[in-house]
Short mmCIF file of C-alpha atoms in Angstrom, two decimals:
data_model
loop_
_atom_site.label_atom_id
_atom_site.label_comp_id
_atom_site.label_asym_id
_atom_site.label_seq_id
_atom_site.Cartn_x
_atom_site.Cartn_y
_atom_site.Cartn_z
CA UNK A 366 -31.38 8.13 11.79
CA UNK A 367 -28.18 6.25 13.36
CA UNK A 368 -30.32 3.43 13.58
CA UNK A 369 -31.09 3.20 10.03
CA UNK A 370 -27.40 4.41 9.00
CA UNK A 371 -26.27 1.94 10.64
CA UNK A 372 -28.58 -1.03 9.37
CA UNK A 373 -27.87 0.16 5.84
CA UNK A 374 -24.09 0.12 6.62
CA UNK A 375 -21.38 2.69 4.94
CA UNK A 376 -21.58 3.27 1.34
CA UNK A 377 -17.74 4.96 1.92
CA UNK A 378 -16.83 2.02 3.40
CA UNK A 379 -17.91 -0.23 0.95
CA UNK A 380 -16.13 1.71 -1.89
CA UNK A 381 -12.72 1.79 -0.17
CA UNK A 382 -13.41 -1.84 0.63
CA UNK A 383 -14.10 -2.81 -3.08
CA UNK A 384 -10.97 -0.88 -3.92
CA UNK A 385 -9.00 -2.94 -1.24
CA UNK A 386 -10.54 -6.25 -2.29
CA UNK A 387 -9.02 -5.82 -6.01
CA UNK A 388 -5.87 -5.31 -4.53
CA UNK A 389 -6.03 -8.10 -2.91
CA UNK A 390 -6.70 -9.86 -5.77
CA UNK A 391 -4.23 -8.84 -7.23
CA UNK A 392 -1.63 -9.84 -5.33
CA UNK A 393 -3.58 -13.51 -4.96
CA UNK A 394 -2.78 -13.64 -8.57
CA UNK A 395 0.54 -12.82 -8.27
CA UNK A 396 0.69 -15.48 -5.51
CA UNK A 397 -0.94 -18.36 -7.60
CA UNK A 398 2.01 -17.73 -10.73
CA UNK A 399 4.87 -17.46 -8.11
CA UNK A 400 3.40 -21.21 -7.34
CA UNK A 401 3.15 -22.77 -10.73
CA UNK A 402 6.58 -21.12 -11.68
CA UNK A 403 8.07 -23.35 -8.29
CA UNK A 404 6.00 -26.23 -10.15
CA UNK A 405 8.41 -25.22 -13.54
CA UNK A 406 11.54 -25.09 -11.24
CA UNK A 407 10.81 -28.12 -9.56
CA UNK A 408 10.81 -29.76 -12.80
CA UNK A 409 13.82 -27.88 -14.35
CA UNK A 410 15.74 -29.36 -11.10
CA UNK A 411 14.66 -32.76 -11.91
CA UNK A 412 15.83 -32.31 -15.38
CA UNK A 413 19.34 -31.20 -14.96
CA UNK A 414 19.58 -34.21 -12.13
CA UNK A 415 18.65 -36.36 -15.02
CA UNK A 416 21.14 -35.25 -17.61
CA UNK A 417 23.82 -35.46 -14.39
CA UNK A 418 23.07 -39.05 -14.33
CA UNK A 419 23.76 -39.87 -17.73
CA UNK A 420 26.82 -39.58 -19.86
CA UNK A 421 25.40 -39.92 -23.05
CA UNK A 422 25.13 -37.22 -25.37
CA UNK A 423 21.82 -37.51 -27.07
CA UNK A 424 20.11 -37.87 -23.48
CA UNK A 425 21.75 -34.74 -22.68
CA UNK A 426 20.53 -33.14 -25.30
CA UNK A 427 16.96 -33.83 -25.10
CA UNK A 428 16.94 -32.64 -21.08
CA UNK A 429 18.70 -29.82 -22.50
CA UNK A 430 15.87 -28.84 -25.00
CA UNK A 431 13.19 -29.78 -22.57
CA UNK A 432 14.60 -27.11 -19.86
CA UNK A 433 14.99 -24.64 -22.63
CA UNK A 434 11.03 -24.63 -22.61
CA UNK A 435 10.62 -24.80 -19.22
CA UNK A 436 12.23 -21.42 -19.01
CA UNK A 437 9.79 -19.93 -21.61
CA UNK A 438 6.64 -21.32 -19.98
CA UNK A 439 8.26 -19.30 -16.92
CA UNK A 440 8.15 -16.44 -18.79
CA UNK A 441 5.09 -16.72 -19.95
CA UNK A 442 3.65 -17.47 -16.65
CA UNK A 443 5.13 -14.44 -15.06
CA UNK A 444 3.62 -12.44 -18.44
CA UNK A 445 0.57 -13.62 -17.81
CA UNK A 446 0.25 -12.98 -14.23
CA UNK A 447 -1.42 -9.77 -14.16
CA UNK A 448 -4.49 -8.17 -12.40
CA UNK A 449 -6.16 -4.90 -13.19
CA UNK A 450 -3.97 -4.40 -15.46
CA UNK A 451 -1.16 -4.31 -12.53
CA UNK A 452 1.65 -7.13 -12.58
CA UNK A 453 3.24 -7.42 -9.33
CA UNK A 454 6.34 -9.77 -10.70
CA UNK A 455 7.54 -9.48 -14.11
CA UNK A 456 9.92 -6.54 -12.38
CA UNK A 457 8.24 -3.72 -14.73
CA UNK A 458 7.43 -0.93 -13.57
CA UNK A 459 3.62 0.20 -12.84
CA UNK A 460 1.92 2.17 -15.40
CA UNK A 461 5.83 2.63 -16.38
CA UNK A 462 6.51 4.92 -13.15
CA UNK A 463 5.86 3.23 -9.77
CA UNK A 464 8.29 0.82 -8.57
CA UNK A 465 5.57 -0.38 -5.42
CA UNK A 466 1.99 -0.94 -5.97
CA UNK A 467 0.37 1.88 -3.76
CA UNK A 468 -2.85 0.32 -1.85
CA UNK A 469 -4.50 2.82 -0.16
CA UNK A 470 -6.54 2.19 3.03
CA UNK A 471 -8.22 5.31 3.82
CA UNK A 472 -10.18 7.84 1.68
CA UNK A 473 -8.01 10.40 2.12
CA UNK A 474 -4.70 8.18 1.61
CA UNK A 475 -3.26 8.70 5.01
CA UNK A 476 -2.55 4.88 5.58
CA UNK A 477 -1.52 2.52 2.86
CA UNK A 478 0.65 -0.10 1.75
CA UNK A 479 3.17 0.27 -0.57
CA UNK A 480 4.08 -3.50 -2.50
CA UNK A 481 7.23 -3.13 -4.29
CA UNK A 482 7.53 -5.14 -7.27
CA UNK A 483 9.44 -8.21 -8.18
CA UNK A 484 11.50 -9.70 -10.84
CA UNK A 485 10.57 -13.36 -11.29
CA UNK A 486 11.37 -13.29 -14.98
CA UNK A 487 14.40 -15.91 -16.12
CA UNK A 488 16.75 -12.92 -17.51
CA UNK A 489 19.59 -11.56 -15.20
CA UNK A 490 17.86 -9.17 -12.69
CA UNK A 491 15.32 -11.52 -12.32
CA UNK A 492 15.28 -15.35 -11.42
CA UNK A 493 18.99 -15.55 -13.43
CA UNK A 494 18.50 -18.53 -15.34
CA UNK A 495 21.11 -19.50 -17.96
CA UNK A 496 20.73 -21.36 -21.25
CA UNK A 497 21.27 -24.62 -21.70
CA UNK A 498 24.41 -23.59 -24.18
CA UNK A 499 26.19 -26.54 -24.57
CA UNK A 500 22.99 -28.61 -24.83
CA UNK A 501 23.94 -29.97 -21.13
CA UNK A 502 26.92 -31.45 -22.84
CA UNK A 503 28.82 -29.92 -20.19
CA UNK A 504 29.39 -31.02 -16.21
CA UNK A 505 30.48 -27.18 -15.29
CA UNK A 506 27.49 -25.79 -16.76
CA UNK A 507 24.88 -28.36 -15.52
CA UNK A 508 26.46 -27.42 -11.65
CA UNK A 509 26.18 -23.74 -12.48
CA UNK A 510 22.54 -23.86 -13.63
CA UNK A 511 21.91 -26.57 -10.83
CA UNK A 512 23.11 -23.50 -8.27
CA UNK A 513 21.06 -21.41 -10.15
CA UNK A 514 17.41 -23.04 -9.34
CA UNK A 515 18.37 -23.65 -6.21
CA UNK A 516 18.74 -19.83 -5.68
CA UNK A 517 15.61 -18.81 -7.82
CA UNK A 518 13.54 -21.41 -5.70
CA UNK A 519 14.65 -18.91 -2.45
CA UNK A 520 13.76 -15.82 -4.39
CA UNK A 521 10.26 -17.42 -5.67
CA UNK A 522 10.05 -18.67 -1.79
CA UNK A 523 10.92 -14.96 -0.58
CA UNK A 524 8.74 -13.44 -2.65
CA UNK A 525 5.81 -15.45 -2.38
CA UNK A 526 6.09 -15.39 1.73
CA UNK A 527 6.58 -11.39 1.38
CA UNK A 528 3.21 -10.61 -0.63
CA UNK A 529 1.40 -13.00 2.26
CA UNK A 530 2.12 -10.46 4.82
CA UNK A 531 0.68 -7.73 2.66
CA UNK A 532 -2.74 -9.69 2.43
CA UNK A 533 -2.76 -10.45 5.80
CA UNK A 534 -2.83 -6.10 6.63
CA UNK A 535 -5.15 -6.42 3.58
CA UNK A 536 -7.40 -8.72 5.55
CA UNK A 537 -7.57 -6.97 8.88
CA UNK A 538 -8.47 -3.58 6.69
CA UNK A 539 -10.90 -5.45 4.45
CA UNK A 540 -12.72 -7.02 8.10
CA UNK A 541 -12.59 -3.49 9.62
CA UNK A 542 -14.18 -2.20 6.68
CA UNK A 543 -16.60 -5.04 5.79
CA UNK A 544 -17.99 -4.49 9.74
CA UNK A 545 -18.72 -0.64 9.06
CA UNK A 546 -20.04 -1.28 5.64
CA UNK A 547 -22.94 -3.31 7.18
CA UNK A 548 -25.18 -4.90 5.51
CA UNK A 549 -22.95 -3.52 1.99
CA UNK A 550 -21.14 -6.69 0.70
CA UNK A 551 -17.52 -5.56 -0.54
CA UNK A 552 -16.40 -7.30 -3.93
CA UNK A 553 -13.42 -7.09 -5.67
CA UNK A 554 -14.21 -5.03 -9.01
CA UNK A 555 -12.62 -8.18 -11.28
CA UNK A 556 -12.18 -11.72 -10.52
CA UNK A 557 -8.59 -12.90 -10.18
CA UNK A 558 -7.09 -13.03 -13.27
CA UNK A 559 -9.14 -11.41 -15.07
CA UNK A 560 -6.31 -9.44 -17.49
CA UNK A 561 -4.68 -13.00 -18.00
CA UNK A 562 -8.36 -14.41 -19.24
CA UNK A 563 -10.93 -11.72 -20.31
CA UNK A 564 -14.04 -13.23 -18.89
CA UNK A 565 -17.13 -12.31 -21.41
CA UNK A 566 -18.36 -8.77 -21.18
CA UNK A 567 -21.99 -9.66 -19.37
CA UNK A 568 -19.20 -11.70 -16.68
CA UNK A 569 -17.54 -8.06 -16.07
CA UNK A 570 -19.61 -6.95 -12.79
CA UNK A 571 -18.30 -7.64 -9.16
CA UNK A 572 -17.72 -11.22 -7.86
CA UNK A 573 -17.36 -12.21 -4.16
CA UNK A 574 -14.37 -12.41 -2.25
CA UNK A 575 -13.65 -15.00 0.48
CA UNK A 576 -11.13 -13.25 2.72
CA UNK A 577 -10.64 -15.40 4.92
CA UNK A 578 -9.92 -18.07 2.73
CA UNK A 579 -8.04 -16.31 0.07
CA UNK A 580 -5.81 -15.34 2.76
CA UNK A 581 -5.00 -18.74 4.45
CA UNK A 582 -4.54 -19.64 0.65
CA UNK A 583 -1.64 -17.30 0.01
CA UNK A 584 0.16 -17.93 3.55
CA UNK A 585 -0.09 -22.14 2.38
CA UNK A 586 1.51 -21.17 -0.90
CA UNK A 587 4.37 -19.37 0.34
CA UNK A 588 4.89 -21.92 3.01
CA UNK A 589 4.82 -24.15 0.20
CA UNK A 590 7.24 -22.48 -1.60
CA UNK A 591 9.81 -21.78 1.40
CA UNK A 592 9.67 -25.93 1.98
CA UNK A 593 10.71 -26.15 -1.59
CA UNK A 594 13.16 -23.77 -1.65
CA UNK A 595 15.24 -25.42 1.85
CA UNK A 596 14.74 -28.74 0.42
CA UNK A 597 16.52 -27.76 -2.80
CA UNK A 598 19.06 -26.26 -0.33
CA UNK A 599 19.49 -29.48 1.26
CA UNK A 600 19.94 -31.92 -2.26
CA UNK A 601 22.59 -32.64 -3.73
CA UNK A 602 23.90 -31.32 -7.40
CA UNK A 603 24.32 -34.64 -9.33
#
């Protein structure tokens, strides 16, 4: 009987693993959104630099208009970064109650990970990116916004690295659970980004999750964000 149970694997391990895999995808969704946000921050910095390089008020106003669009696009990216009804980067309490995403690592909840939510919106308390009130006409405003962008890039890199660390812990637990589950495949309950782009009803079933591949991607994203933040700090404002 023991040999038969070992061959079929533990259904409890598979069940717990599925919950953790779904949480893993939630973190992945957040990190992928952060990477997109960082691309927007890079564009924002280029716009500010271009405005600083010209004294033409009309050109500065055009750059300012695009910069304001970028701010709106960042907020849209952050707002859509939910998975399984959890958004880790919009600064809102999960379920209106909790400041952290609690992930149970066993059936009794004795071991768990608490992923603190972050605020990467452009408003105060988040990335804190000021709107171009003078349409980039004032050099002082441009210098202030340039400094805000550098700080925003550093914040995004820090959050991404923290999430990647959580993902590494989840990956280790998933590997143990997969070993206990035997032939029972551990799957995420929802595809990554399922809340942002709802699939057809027939596609809502479990999907395979490559744990090692996703973990590697998360760490690469965190490294890229950290590198960009470091480059931003060494670049001149003008």
